[in-house]
Amino acid sequence: MMKKFTLYFLLLLPAVYANAQDAVSYKLPPKDMADLLLAKPTPAVSIDSKAEWMLLSERNPYPSVEELARPELRIAGLRINPANYSLSRGNYINNFTLKNIKTGKTYSITGLPTPLFAGNISWSPDEKKIAFTQTGAKTVDLYVIDVATQKAVKTNKRALNTVLTGFGGAATWVDNSTLLYRVATKPAAAAPAKPAVPTGPTVQQNLGKVAPSATYEDLIKTPYDEQLFEFFGTSQLVANKGGVETAIGKPSINSGITLSPDKKYMMVRTIKKPFSYLVTAQGFPSTVKITDLSGKTVKVLAELPSSEATPSGYDNTQNIDRAFDWRDDEPATITWAHPLDSGRIRKKVDFHDAVYALNAPFTGQPVELFKTQYRYRSTQWGNEQIALVREGLRSKQLDRVDRFNTTEHKLEKLYERNTSDAYGDPGSPVTTKNKFGREVILTTDNGTKLLMNNTTGASDKGDLPFLARFDIATGKNEILWRCGEGTFETVVDVIDPDKLVLLTRRESQKDVPNYYIKNLVLRIADRPITAFANPYPQLVGVTKEKIHYKRADGVDLTGDLYLPKGYNKDKDGPLPVLIWAYPREFNSASDAAQVRGSQYKFTVIGGGSPVFFVTNGYAILDNAEMPIVAKEGKKPNDTFVEQLQLNAEAAINKLSEMGVGDKNRIAVGGHSYGSFMTANLVAHTSLFKAGIAESGAYNRTLTPFGFQNEDRTYWDDPKLYYDMSPFSFADKIKTPILLIHGDADDNPGTFPINSERLFAAIKGLGGTVRFVYLPYEAHGYRGRENLLHKLWEINTWLDTYVKNAKPVESASK
């Protein structure tokens, strides 16, 4: 297959847009774009808690389409490699190195498998070993790196089963010499064969129960799919001590296994039949139980039904126990939540959830810890004096954090904010390891204050991350350190909370992100511990600026403007423009107007970035704010299209006023909800010369139980669903639009049929449209050949309909 792809690259034929169907081979974009895409990214970094050793992980940029084309099973919301009991489409590490931070010396690691396809990195409790999985063609194996000797050794005897590792991890350290993991019970080749003739039709029914469902993809569809899920989902839990594997319990479909802090018990979630045809594996019926380390059942906590019966509405939940978890500050205490409103958030009650606890040996009665006024989300444990409880309402964009006094069993509100209020975010508590080795909240000043790390640090000057000391009694943040303007620097870890020794990651427009040791008390010069080089020389000289502008109704907006290398507006005049955006809903105009992002970040190029096209003479307005704001008691989406137009007009006018954008040569584009935005803009306005829409949903009746942050169903407001669907207005789409979609899209709601039907509608109505189906691609595109070809398609479309377009005055339709 690779020879065929190579041949395609040699056949670089000129674009032919006249035919209804083109026999298109893979094409290459201009060299600068191709080089940017294929540049090897800087390594990922993992550092021990003492900042003594650093693990550097290198990845190749993108797999080939040949790799994506390998067989996979798409069942139960999973994509399974049928050859090796793993999930397909992994993003693997291709090389490891170790660096001693104190000496600065870098070490190669011996014993690594070749070729390396590593993942699931996990440090041992004493941080002297590092476990990782190696995904081979026929098996997944477990390796352990000895940090002192820089040697990797394969430790498993039986092949791992990592199909359900998204529900608990591939391997868990019990102690410094013992690992827990799941292994396959049969060779992959023993999977059930597909019957030549089905035994009968596939039948589903519902006998009067309300069972709304999101539009998931890759679901079980046949009895044969059920057999395959049971086969590949079944695993045997084992404990590996010194290379000796001991089976724990019996084989089952374990979807989650977590150890108690004292390492004496496990909480195990086991999937059981009947498997659902409407929801993913995460929503299948299951048993939640506590076992000892031999696998013996100590306590059955719950028999959970299928999540099919979850009522629609983002703050609604099933009327069952949920959110089972261990308390990190006690040896073996399990906690869970139960709704006090029967799962219906609109029910008028004083408290919507209660949280309970049960201590080992789990023979007594549960104790109520606290009740929440909103929907309970999670608890972050600290010590005998403090835990932080998060509750909120997605429908109202509310987030609340309470202090839980663990001795008095009561909640005290610390702060409450709108989730879209970026300026009001105080940050996240810095944690430390307790005697059980669990990450818990770090307190200072005799337990009266917290260290808060805000890695965004949104402000009216852009994102300026900070570290603060939070007073629990007053709820006020004292800023200890804040990133200075001109750079973007975040605190990665607090190495020493008393001496305020930090590990930070710093970057600027010109400087690639690198890591530093910073001392806030001694205020000595920061010590660099990495020296990564710029992987994108093609962007040297490209300018980036965060521009500020205002739409007609007074809402302030921003966007990241990129201008080509060597561009001079007085000499070169206005440029053709690509605006790239993604809409967001807000309940408050003031929150919508907040500045987000930083102009000082180093530009990292991913396959979905629009910045590639700055190398071909375009001005790029990336992250153009497209807020959809609730107005006059209405919900945001009630004026969705109207506000899109206001946002777009404001951006175009700003670029024209600056003299850098030619308002008669502007394209708009986006991915996913951004493509939904794009299709609506070209359907309802004449502001643009072209549109680029990637992997979008264009007919909202295909997502009838809600979409994005809209929780009204189609039957609640059919007119809203019609008016927000660009498919409804396909006859108005006269602007040339390029539709791109992965033929294996796995995202709920963006089924490929959306692009198929919109293309057919525009074509049938005489519009100008091109539809590119990328083979084997999911919602995010990864295949090298597909990404290179996508760049060629967009670049050709922009050159044809934007750069070389005849000037025509823009006007609203």
mmCIF file of N, CA, C and O in Angstrom, residues 44 88 164 264 367 407 558 571 592 630 689 712 785:
data_model
loop_
_atom_site.group_PDB
_atom_site.id
_atom_site.type_symbol
_atom_site.label_atom_id
_atom_site.label_comp_id
_atom_site.label_asym_id
_atom_site.label_seq_id
_atom_site.Cartn_x
_atom_site.Cartn_y
_atom_site.Cartn_z
ATOM 1 N N ALA A 44 7.710 15.335 24.910
ATOM 2 C CA ALA A 44 6.924 15.531 26.125
ATOM 3 C C ALA A 44 7.820 15.250 27.323
ATOM 4 O O ALA A 44 8.795 14.492 27.225
ATOM 5 N N SER A 88 -7.447 0.639 18.874
ATOM 6 C CA SER A 88 -6.737 1.070 17.662
ATOM 7 C C SER A 88 -6.524 2.576 17.719
ATOM 8 O O SER A 88 -7.022 3.264 18.612
ATOM 9 N N LEU A 164 -10.252 -1.915 27.688
ATOM 10 C CA LEU A 164 -11.036 -1.075 28.587
ATOM 11 C C LEU A 164 -10.164 -0.277 29.551
ATOM 12 O O LEU A 164 -10.597 0.079 30.639
ATOM 13 N N LYS A 264 -5.335 -2.360 50.512
ATOM 14 C CA LYS A 264 -5.881 -3.622 51.006
ATOM 15 C C LYS A 264 -7.146 -4.045 50.266
ATOM 16 O O LYS A 264 -7.564 -5.203 50.370
ATOM 17 N N VAL A 367 -22.794 6.466 56.029
ATOM 18 C CA VAL A 367 -22.936 7.728 56.741
ATOM 19 C C VAL A 367 -23.090 8.854 55.720
ATOM 20 O O VAL A 367 -22.346 8.924 54.741
ATOM 21 N N THR A 407 -14.594 17.016 60.060
ATOM 22 C CA THR A 407 -14.952 16.626 61.435
ATOM 23 C C THR A 407 -16.381 17.042 61.774
ATOM 24 O O THR A 407 -17.089 16.332 62.483
ATOM 25 N N THR A 558 -12.017 39.423 20.469
ATOM 26 C CA THR A 558 -10.590 39.341 20.168
ATOM 27 C C THR A 558 -10.346 38.229 19.156
ATOM 28 O O THR A 558 -11.203 37.385 18.900
ATOM 29 N N LYS A 571 3.150 48.875 1.690
ATOM 30 C CA LYS A 571 3.735 48.454 0.419
ATOM 31 C C LYS A 571 2.894 47.384 -0.275
ATOM 32 O O LYS A 571 2.677 47.430 -1.490
ATOM 33 N N ALA A 592 -18.599 37.088 27.898
ATOM 34 C CA ALA A 592 -18.261 36.890 26.487
ATOM 35 C C ALA A 592 -17.167 37.847 26.043
ATOM 36 O O ALA A 592 -16.361 37.528 25.165
ATOM 37 N N ALA A 630 -26.767 34.976 25.670
ATOM 38 C CA ALA A 630 -28.183 35.020 26.037
ATOM 39 C C ALA A 630 -28.645 36.474 26.120
ATOM 40 O O ALA A 630 -27.973 37.312 26.720
ATOM 41 N N LYS A 689 -16.100 34.976 0.516
ATOM 42 C CA LYS A 689 -15.881 34.449 -0.822
ATOM 43 C C LYS A 689 -15.852 32.934 -0.839
ATOM 44 O O LYS A 689 -16.050 32.314 -1.882
ATOM 45 N N ARG A 712 -32.381 21.704 25.155
ATOM 46 C CA ARG A 712 -33.756 21.527 24.698
ATOM 47 C C ARG A 712 -33.783 20.463 23.603
ATOM 48 O O ARG A 712 -32.891 20.410 22.760
ATOM 49 N N GLU A 785 -0.820 11.221 4.786
ATOM 50 C CA GLU A 785 -1.239 11.512 3.406
ATOM 51 C C GLU A 785 -2.540 12.311 3.380
ATOM 52 O O GLU A 785 -2.717 13.219 2.564
#
